[in-house]
Amino acid sequence: MDDGEFKATVNFIQEIINQDKKTNKHNGRVHLRFPPEPNGYLHIGHAKSICLNFGLAAQNGGLCNLRFDDTNPSKEDVEYIDSIINDVRWLGFDWEGRLFYASDYFEKMYDYAVSLIKAGKAYVCDLSPEETRKYRGSFKEPGRESPYCNRSVEENLDLFRRMRAGEFPDGSRVLRAKIDMSSPNLNMRDPVLYRILKATHHRTGDKWCIYPMYDYAHPLEDYYEKITHSVCTLEFEDHRPLYDWVLNALNLLDLPQQIEFARLNLTNTVMSKRRLRRLVEEGYVTGWDDPRIPTIAGLRRRGYTSEAIRNFCDRIGVAKTNSVVDIRFLEYCIREDLNIKAPRVMAVLKPLRLVIDNYPHDMVEEMESENNPEDSTAGNRKVPFSRILYIEREDFCEDPPKKYFRLAPGREVRLKNAYIIRCEEFVRDEKTGEIKEIHCTYDLESKSGMPGAKRKVKGTLHWVSADHALKAEVRLYDYLLLDQNEGVEEQEEGEDFIKQIKPNSLEVLDDCLVEPSLAGAASGNRYQFMRKGYFCVDPDSTSDKLVFNRIVSLRDTWDRILKAEKN
């Protein structure tokens, strides 16, 4: 990405970097990294971290690595790695060849663990996981030393080497740091550094049967890559003393600094990789790219632009305390972006047949239509107009309420870029009683662009020509969760978020009609359907039937809120 695209943002992390530059810490270098675990697809919260890390690097003339923390092969998959690479690239960032894996350093990490054992700072422990939890104590009670913590260096080295050789079963032994079982920080009570896990790794195969824990691997990865500022989310704040302990215990120099910021919590959706995995695996959604979930793949399929997501991440800022962002602000950012970019087209989602009785049977006109009034370079297109049209079913009312300005018996409306019409009568279906056809007359002198067009009516409707319209399927997505506060991860223990899933978060309309200019519309193309919202061509679309996803409606609460705040 062009560095010029980044806004010069000042936040508390930038202030730390500014101070480090003044003191010439790290010889003025600024080097960051984005280090996802390849155990799922990235979501909008990760997008905030991606934008922050790569943005700070660009803003300070520094570097940013992409690194996979692949230390748990039982949950990792190449599919996730490929998706993460695709997502970061789609967001517009370039790691310039600096793609790394924790597995690149497994041998070095092992050697450092041996050094900790030799220095008396690590030991092999035979306690079971349940016993380890009991010995660990609680926030109110100090922990107790493991009965194995005073093994000799020689015995620990022998056992650790045999752990690597695969002599012991999973869970039977671990390597623990020897720190302080009475520490008020539970993370410092002799934390596990290595566990036995006989699982095939996607890169190293069966070479290893012991794997480093994240809290041990993370600081060493940062050190190996010469990271200067290790930016992570607030849940790692209590892990920072262990991060520093690992580096200092090994007497390393020019150390990275861990800095925590508040993660993104978003209303009406799920912001947990574990929960997203459950939604996918239990079939509550169609996959990791389901447009109802906030994965980057899902947002991309729904039709969000990378520019809108980057703008959203920049505008919500970087804070030290957790908060919740209203999802409607994300929607505001995508509307703001698409308002400028998306061509306007006419699409009828719930068609109602309309016949203009006094219009010639065999005549077809080409109506001049503006592609985008917000873009002076967008130009115009021709839309065919004929005697038989379709309008939205909701645009006709037999007995209209007060202030209903659409079509009704005896009333006039303008058809967009065409004529004023008057409803003369309507026809019901004999079996259902539903209105199936409207008959109108048109005013020849009222055509758009003609002198008679100056005659005003209160309502303007969009339409499509029956003989020229294309069939389409339209998928209307709503919020996944009922409770707008479900985006907050701090929930009561045992609360099942599945109960909050909306039963009708997806409505599929099979019999929609769109104007013929959309023939051959490519997957990913975005449009504004006049009066209906912004839509994107789904990958399921075919030459026989177009498929569109609703990105966002035209309703924009945040626009009114922001304008009110300015005034």
XYZ file of C-alpha atoms in Angstrom:
567
model
C 0.000 0.000 0.000
C 1.118 3.525 -0.735
C 2.265 5.134 2.518
C 0.467 8.304 1.464
C -2.842 6.541 2.001
C -2.280 6.374 5.743
C -3.564 9.169 7.933
C -1.084 10.569 10.442
C -2.766 9.290 13.608
C -1.620 10.182 17.100
C -2.516 7.687 19.816
C -0.859 6.486 22.997
C 1.174 3.876 21.083
C 2.419 6.500 18.649
C 3.375 8.644 21.645
C 5.482 5.758 23.001
C 7.159 5.406 19.606
C 7.786 9.161 19.483
C 9.473 9.032 22.884
C 11.582 6.028 21.849
C 12.729 7.917 18.781
C 13.764 10.884 20.925
C 15.904 8.665 23.141
C 17.204 6.714 20.129
C 15.940 3.462 21.611
C 16.515 0.602 19.149
C 18.728 3.068 17.214
C 15.574 4.766 15.994
C 14.149 1.598 14.415
C 10.402 0.919 14.361
C 9.503 -2.684 13.618
C 6.106 -4.255 14.306
C 4.336 -7.480 13.428
C 0.856 -8.933 13.003
C 0.989 -12.435 14.587
C -2.259 -14.406 14.098
C -2.713 -17.999 15.179
C -3.782 -20.079 12.138
C -6.718 -21.711 13.940
C -9.591 -19.873 12.235
C -10.491 -17.045 9.895
C -9.733 -13.428 10.769
C -12.572 -11.105 11.773
C -13.132 -7.342 11.956
C -11.323 -7.221 15.317
C -8.202 -8.582 13.642
C -8.655 -5.961 10.926
C -8.246 -3.299 13.618
C -4.963 -4.914 14.710
C -3.777 -5.300 11.109
C -4.497 -1.650 10.348
C -2.856 -0.539 13.582
C 0.374 -2.512 13.174
C 0.899 -1.945 9.466
C -0.323 1.646 9.814
C 2.126 2.496 12.610
C 4.956 0.954 10.605
C 4.102 3.011 7.522
C 3.530 6.152 9.559
C 6.985 5.867 11.138
C 8.961 4.695 8.132
C 9.293 1.290 9.766
C 8.576 -2.347 8.962
C 5.784 -4.777 9.768
C 6.018 -8.565 9.541
C 3.274 -11.097 8.991
C 3.891 -14.020 11.317
C 1.925 -17.156 12.088
C 2.027 -18.349 15.690
C 1.713 -21.993 14.709
C 2.497 -23.608 18.076
C -0.665 -25.739 18.393
C -0.919 -28.157 15.445
C -4.059 -29.806 16.846
C -6.129 -26.718 15.954
C -4.247 -25.305 12.955
C -4.807 -25.757 9.241
C -3.249 -24.585 5.985
C -6.730 -23.378 4.973
C -6.548 -20.783 7.741
C -3.063 -19.688 6.723
C -4.142 -19.161 3.120
C -7.227 -17.234 4.229
C -5.213 -14.962 6.536
C -2.687 -14.161 3.813
C -5.546 -13.373 1.440
C -7.301 -11.177 4.030
C -4.249 -9.089 4.915
C -3.453 -8.582 1.245
C -7.094 -7.698 0.449
C -7.070 -5.060 3.189
C -4.264 -3.414 1.255
C -1.123 -4.287 3.228
C 2.205 -5.708 2.096
C 4.669 -7.472 4.390
C 7.325 -7.205 1.653
C 8.493 -10.796 1.896
C 8.719 -10.805 5.689
C 6.436 -13.805 6.191
C 7.454 -15.861 9.223
C 6.226 -18.757 11.331
C 6.813 -19.649 14.966
C 7.839 -23.054 13.611
C 10.788 -21.343 11.920
C 12.274 -21.015 15.423
C 11.383 -24.324 17.082
C 15.016 -25.444 17.284
C 16.155 -22.116 18.728
C 13.289 -22.132 21.249
C 14.270 -25.620 22.336
C 17.893 -24.535 22.798
C 16.789 -21.556 24.889
C 14.642 -23.880 27.026
C 17.731 -26.013 27.639
C 19.558 -22.834 28.696
C 16.792 -22.046 31.203
C 17.071 -25.575 32.638
C 20.853 -25.245 32.973
C 20.401 -21.912 34.744
C 17.975 -23.510 37.219
C 15.057 -21.474 35.849
C 12.992 -24.302 34.377
C 12.092 -27.852 35.408
C 10.164 -30.864 34.161
C 6.942 -31.406 36.109
C 4.956 -34.663 36.318
C 1.785 -33.212 37.849
C -1.395 -33.935 35.919
C -3.278 -30.963 34.484
C -5.843 -31.236 37.288
C -3.125 -31.406 39.963
C -1.339 -28.444 38.384
C -4.522 -26.352 38.686
C -4.881 -27.274 42.352
C -1.243 -26.455 43.133
C -1.577 -23.156 41.297
C -3.862 -21.649 43.930
C -6.270 -18.811 43.230
C -6.501 -15.038 43.275
C -7.068 -15.266 47.036
C -4.649 -18.079 47.867
C -0.978 -18.475 46.904
C 0.095 -21.516 44.966
C 2.167 -24.442 46.255
C 5.446 -25.579 44.800
C 5.366 -28.645 42.632
C 6.985 -31.674 44.280
C 9.128 -31.861 41.122
C 10.433 -28.289 41.155
C 13.694 -29.198 42.877
C 14.837 -31.852 40.457
C 18.481 -31.588 39.557
C 19.599 -29.869 36.384
C 20.861 -33.195 35.063
C 17.545 -34.964 35.672
C 15.574 -32.098 34.059
C 17.842 -32.093 31.000
C 17.476 -35.857 30.648
C 13.691 -35.767 30.989
C 13.326 -32.836 28.595
C 15.413 -34.577 25.960
C 13.314 -37.719 26.381
C 10.158 -35.628 26.080
C 11.450 -34.446 22.722
C 12.324 -38.007 21.737
C 8.688 -39.023 22.238
C 9.167 -41.388 25.191
C 6.222 -40.060 27.207
C 2.502 -39.841 26.426
C 0.597 -36.604 25.904
C -0.132 -34.737 29.121
C 2.226 -36.802 31.258
C 4.938 -34.173 31.628
C 5.525 -30.476 30.942
C 8.417 -28.083 31.166
C 7.665 -25.228 33.582
C 9.422 -21.975 34.332
C 10.630 -21.692 37.925
C 9.456 -18.255 39.012
C 7.236 -17.632 42.057
C 4.271 -19.728 43.209
C 3.204 -16.952 45.590
C 3.058 -14.252 42.912
C -0.212 -12.266 42.871
C -0.101 -12.701 39.082
C -1.222 -16.273 38.378
C 0.657 -16.211 35.067
C 3.921 -16.066 37.008
C 3.218 -19.133 39.156
C 5.615 -21.461 37.376
C 3.880 -21.308 33.985
C 4.143 -24.133 31.472
C 6.715 -23.509 28.718
C 6.428 -26.802 26.785
C 3.826 -29.572 26.582
C 3.862 -32.992 24.945
C 1.577 -33.043 21.895
C 1.938 -35.882 19.426
C 0.229 -34.167 16.510
C 1.407 -33.703 12.942
C 2.409 -30.117 12.238
C 1.476 -28.563 8.885
C 5.079 -27.456 8.291
C 7.356 -29.656 10.395
C 5.394 -32.885 10.064
C 6.209 -35.336 12.866
C 9.629 -33.903 13.659
C 8.375 -32.500 16.957
C 6.178 -34.019 19.636
C 6.709 -31.196 22.132
C 5.513 -27.681 21.363
C 6.185 -24.347 23.074
C 3.350 -22.531 24.789
C 2.330 -19.194 23.301
C 3.563 -17.159 26.287
C 7.025 -18.637 25.884
C 7.162 -18.556 22.092
C 5.749 -15.058 21.596
C 8.559 -12.985 23.169
C 11.227 -15.136 21.507
C 9.627 -14.740 18.089
C 9.577 -10.968 18.597
C 13.211 -11.050 19.663
C 14.356 -13.171 16.707
C 12.615 -10.830 14.265
C 14.050 -7.704 15.953
C 10.585 -6.361 16.762
C 10.689 -3.075 18.643
C 7.054 -2.610 19.655
C 4.971 -5.743 20.242
C 1.384 -4.508 20.066
C -1.337 -6.828 21.374
C -4.775 -6.647 22.954
C -5.627 -6.023 26.596
C -6.158 -9.665 27.571
C -2.357 -10.030 27.350
C -1.662 -7.257 29.861
C -1.366 -9.738 32.744
C 0.949 -11.831 30.572
C 3.419 -8.989 30.049
C 5.507 -9.820 33.199
C 6.014 -13.329 31.790
C 6.855 -11.879 28.361
C 9.565 -9.776 30.011
C 10.710 -12.611 32.287
C 11.435 -14.953 29.374
C 13.634 -12.383 27.647
C 15.428 -11.232 30.792
C 15.951 -14.753 32.121
C 17.911 -15.504 28.939
C 19.990 -12.306 29.325
C 18.995 -11.050 25.873
C 19.614 -7.483 24.719
C 17.738 -4.861 22.656
C 14.434 -6.248 23.799
C 11.000 -5.613 22.308
C 8.366 -3.815 24.380
C 4.893 -5.304 24.720
C 2.125 -2.677 24.497
C -1.560 -3.502 24.995
C -4.573 -1.779 23.467
C -8.326 -2.367 23.718
C -9.737 -4.959 21.361
C -12.692 -4.185 19.139
C -16.088 -5.217 20.500
C -18.970 -4.783 18.078
C -22.678 -4.974 18.860
C -25.077 -7.551 17.395
C -22.421 -10.024 16.345
C -19.866 -12.567 17.560
C -16.306 -11.364 18.157
C -14.702 -14.578 19.369
C -12.838 -17.006 17.156
C -13.986 -19.871 19.359
C -17.623 -18.872 18.979
C -17.267 -18.269 15.268
C -15.830 -21.750 14.923
C -18.874 -23.133 16.743
C -21.259 -21.255 14.438
C -19.484 -22.720 11.411
C -18.997 -26.271 12.677
C -22.542 -26.643 14.040
C -24.138 -25.242 10.886
C -25.671 -22.048 12.248
C -24.042 -20.253 9.313
C -23.015 -21.523 5.874
C -19.259 -21.196 6.379
C -16.421 -18.892 7.407
C -17.430 -16.484 4.616
C -21.106 -16.296 5.590
C -22.035 -12.602 5.203
C -23.784 -12.598 8.595
C -20.577 -13.058 10.582
C -17.833 -10.432 10.932
C -14.999 -12.467 9.441
C -13.092 -10.484 6.852
C -14.039 -13.192 4.344
C -17.696 -12.762 5.296
C -17.574 -8.974 5.054
C -15.820 -9.235 1.684
C -18.456 -11.638 0.347
C -21.198 -9.382 1.651
C -19.692 -6.522 -0.330
C -17.754 -4.417 2.183
C -14.783 -2.580 0.730
C -11.300 -2.664 2.201
C -11.269 1.143 2.131
C -14.386 1.315 4.306
C -12.963 -1.146 6.822
C -9.663 0.726 7.048
C -11.535 4.003 7.481
C -13.688 2.468 10.220
C -10.623 1.158 12.071
C -8.954 4.558 11.847
C -12.017 6.450 13.072
C -12.769 4.280 16.113
C -9.269 5.041 17.379
C -6.956 3.202 19.760
C -7.766 3.107 23.462
C -6.458 1.560 26.695
C -9.868 0.487 28.014
C -12.438 -1.879 26.531
C -15.613 -0.481 25.022
C -18.298 -1.485 22.540
C -18.705 0.046 19.090
C -22.186 0.236 17.591
C -22.281 -1.867 14.416
C -24.282 0.938 12.818
C -21.122 3.032 12.720
C -19.430 0.337 10.615
C -22.473 0.450 8.340
C -22.177 4.225 8.133
C -18.571 3.877 6.931
C -19.528 1.455 4.143
C -22.433 3.671 3.042
C -20.120 6.668 2.961
C -17.663 4.768 0.751
C -20.222 3.187 -1.585
C -22.220 6.372 -1.998
C -19.335 7.694 -4.081
C -18.389 4.450 -5.832
C -21.520 2.394 -6.454
C -23.476 2.811 -9.714
C -27.226 3.379 -9.298
C -29.448 0.766 -10.914
C -33.107 -0.252 -10.697
C -34.084 -3.553 -9.149
C -37.513 -4.746 -8.055
C -37.280 -7.183 -5.148
C -40.976 -8.048 -4.742
C -42.478 -7.451 -8.197
C -45.989 -6.230 -8.938
C -47.074 -6.116 -12.598
C -48.019 -2.678 -13.937
C -49.665 -2.105 -17.358
C -49.775 1.338 -18.984
C -52.977 0.961 -21.005
C -52.518 3.995 -23.276
C -48.865 3.247 -24.086
C -48.252 1.705 -27.564
C -48.028 -2.093 -27.451
C -44.964 -2.412 -29.647
C -42.993 0.657 -28.520
C -39.773 0.515 -26.481
C -37.989 3.666 -25.389
C -34.477 4.074 -24.059
C -34.575 6.237 -20.934
C -31.456 8.209 -20.070
C -30.350 7.328 -16.540
C -27.530 8.795 -14.482
C -25.072 6.184 -13.215
C -24.017 8.005 -10.065
C -24.899 11.616 -9.181
C -21.988 11.653 -6.697
C -19.448 10.867 -9.429
C -19.171 13.396 -12.259
C -17.205 10.895 -14.371
C -19.724 8.031 -14.053
C -21.747 9.013 -17.129
C -25.195 7.777 -18.114
C -26.797 4.580 -19.394
C -29.909 3.664 -21.368
C -32.701 1.724 -19.633
C -35.496 0.192 -21.770
C -39.065 1.313 -21.037
C -42.188 -0.445 -22.348
C -45.928 -0.829 -21.850
C -45.640 -3.570 -19.206
C -43.438 -2.882 -16.208
C -42.840 -4.169 -12.707
C -42.748 -2.019 -9.596
C -42.273 -2.901 -5.926
C -45.355 -4.463 -4.380
C -44.985 -2.123 -1.400
C -45.211 0.871 -3.760
C -48.949 0.315 -4.272
C -51.634 0.562 -1.612
C -55.338 0.044 -2.178
C -56.320 2.128 0.860
C -53.306 4.391 1.526
C -52.661 5.897 4.948
C -51.985 9.561 5.482
C -48.690 10.803 3.981
C -48.454 7.789 1.648
C -47.030 9.320 -1.533
C -46.666 6.218 -3.657
C -49.174 4.698 -6.056
C -52.836 4.262 -5.095
C -56.191 4.286 -6.941
C -56.651 7.652 -8.630
C -53.196 8.882 -7.629
C -50.212 9.935 -9.721
C -46.533 9.171 -9.313
C -43.470 9.618 -11.496
C -41.586 6.632 -12.808
C -37.893 7.330 -12.384
C -36.378 9.002 -15.502
C -39.670 8.387 -17.378
C -43.296 9.518 -17.184
C -45.938 10.465 -14.670
C -48.552 7.727 -14.449
C -52.004 7.569 -12.875
C -53.556 4.437 -11.375
C -56.925 3.723 -13.015
C -57.721 0.266 -11.649
C -56.234 -2.945 -10.324
C -56.874 -6.679 -10.663
C -57.015 -9.236 -7.865
C -56.105 -12.880 -7.965
C -59.400 -14.769 -7.829
C -58.059 -17.468 -5.515
C -55.931 -15.489 -3.057
C -57.484 -12.051 -3.266
C -54.006 -10.564 -3.627
C -53.550 -7.676 -6.018
C -51.713 -9.079 -9.030
C -51.841 -6.294 -11.615
C -52.234 -2.509 -11.760
C -53.552 -0.630 -14.771
C -52.415 2.935 -15.328
C -52.340 5.686 -17.917
C -49.361 7.903 -18.629
C -48.973 11.586 -19.426
C -47.055 11.809 -22.716
C -45.931 15.362 -21.982
C -44.443 14.468 -18.611
C -41.434 12.548 -19.908
C -38.178 13.401 -18.146
C -36.319 16.031 -20.131
C -39.436 17.380 -21.873
C -41.198 20.672 -21.030
C -44.089 18.830 -19.402
C -41.675 17.133 -17.043
C -41.774 20.215 -14.827
C -45.144 19.117 -13.504
C -44.574 17.959 -9.942
C -45.890 14.921 -8.116
C -44.840 13.829 -4.638
C -43.812 10.243 -5.343
C -41.110 8.774 -7.608
C -40.888 5.005 -8.107
C -38.249 2.766 -9.623
C -39.277 0.097 -12.144
C -38.080 -2.472 -14.673
C -39.428 -3.387 -18.095
C -41.145 -6.796 -18.111
C -39.667 -7.804 -21.480
C -36.135 -6.729 -20.659
C -35.619 -7.384 -16.942
C -33.235 -10.073 -15.716
C -34.120 -12.635 -13.073
C -32.223 -12.403 -9.829
C -32.011 -13.886 -6.366
C -31.493 -11.376 -3.569
C -30.283 -12.307 -0.100
C -31.266 -9.899 2.646
C -28.978 -10.219 5.668
C -29.883 -8.943 9.115
C -27.904 -8.833 12.370
C -26.959 -12.314 13.538
C -27.724 -11.702 17.218
C -30.800 -10.246 18.875
C -29.051 -8.536 21.796
C -26.981 -5.581 20.635
C -24.590 -6.017 23.581
C -23.613 -9.562 22.652
C -20.456 -8.226 21.050
C -18.956 -7.837 24.524
C -16.932 -10.887 25.468
C -17.292 -10.381 29.234
C -20.444 -12.471 29.699
C -21.630 -14.597 32.571
C -19.946 -17.968 32.746
C -22.040 -20.607 31.050
C -24.270 -18.194 29.152
C -25.086 -19.697 25.771
C -24.856 -17.055 23.047
C -26.590 -19.445 20.626
C -29.893 -18.507 22.297
C -29.383 -14.961 21.020
C -29.225 -15.933 17.330
C -31.957 -14.282 15.279
C -34.250 -16.912 13.748
C -34.639 -14.905 10.511
C -31.229 -13.325 9.997
C -31.384 -14.263 6.291
C -34.305 -13.746 3.904
C -33.909 -15.087 0.352
C -36.009 -13.499 -2.403
C -36.101 -15.763 -5.464
C -38.235 -13.811 -7.936
C -36.496 -10.445 -8.110
C -36.013 -8.519 -11.345
C -33.171 -6.168 -12.262
C -32.536 -3.874 -15.200
C -30.689 -5.384 -18.207
C -27.529 -3.296 -17.713
C -26.574 -5.840 -15.016
C -26.213 -8.693 -17.507
C -22.839 -10.319 -16.948
C -22.196 -8.434 -13.696
C -19.038 -9.898 -12.187
C -18.801 -11.409 -8.729
C -17.928 -8.687 -6.234
C -19.415 -5.812 -8.248
C -21.335 -3.392 -6.033
C -24.407 -1.345 -6.846
C -26.961 0.870 -5.216
C -30.415 -0.500 -5.905
C -32.463 2.693 -6.015
C -34.483 3.168 -2.851
C -33.485 -0.294 -1.539
C -29.847 -0.194 -0.439
C -26.383 -1.306 -1.522
C -25.925 -4.769 -3.023
C -23.041 -6.955 -4.170
C -22.896 -9.755 -6.750
C -22.353 -13.034 -4.881
C -19.949 -15.752 -6.121
C -23.010 -18.028 -6.523
C -24.217 -15.809 -9.369
C -24.500 -17.451 -12.824
C -25.290 -16.359 -16.360
C -28.798 -17.790 -15.918
C -29.543 -16.147 -12.603
C -27.821 -13.267 -10.884
C -27.400 -13.490 -7.115
C -27.017 -10.384 -4.976
C -26.232 -9.876 -1.294
C -27.527 -6.825 0.496
C -24.494 -5.047 1.899
C -26.412 -2.450 3.871
C -29.714 -0.622 3.641
C -30.046 3.061 2.805
C -31.195 3.881 6.322
C -28.422 5.762 8.022
C -28.955 6.562 11.706
C -25.291 7.397 12.244
C -25.348 10.050 9.555
C -28.040 11.908 11.474
C -26.206 11.394 14.774
C -22.923 12.761 13.420
C -24.634 15.756 11.822
C -26.429 16.507 15.095
C -23.135 16.369 16.999
C -21.542 18.817 14.570
C -24.416 21.258 15.045
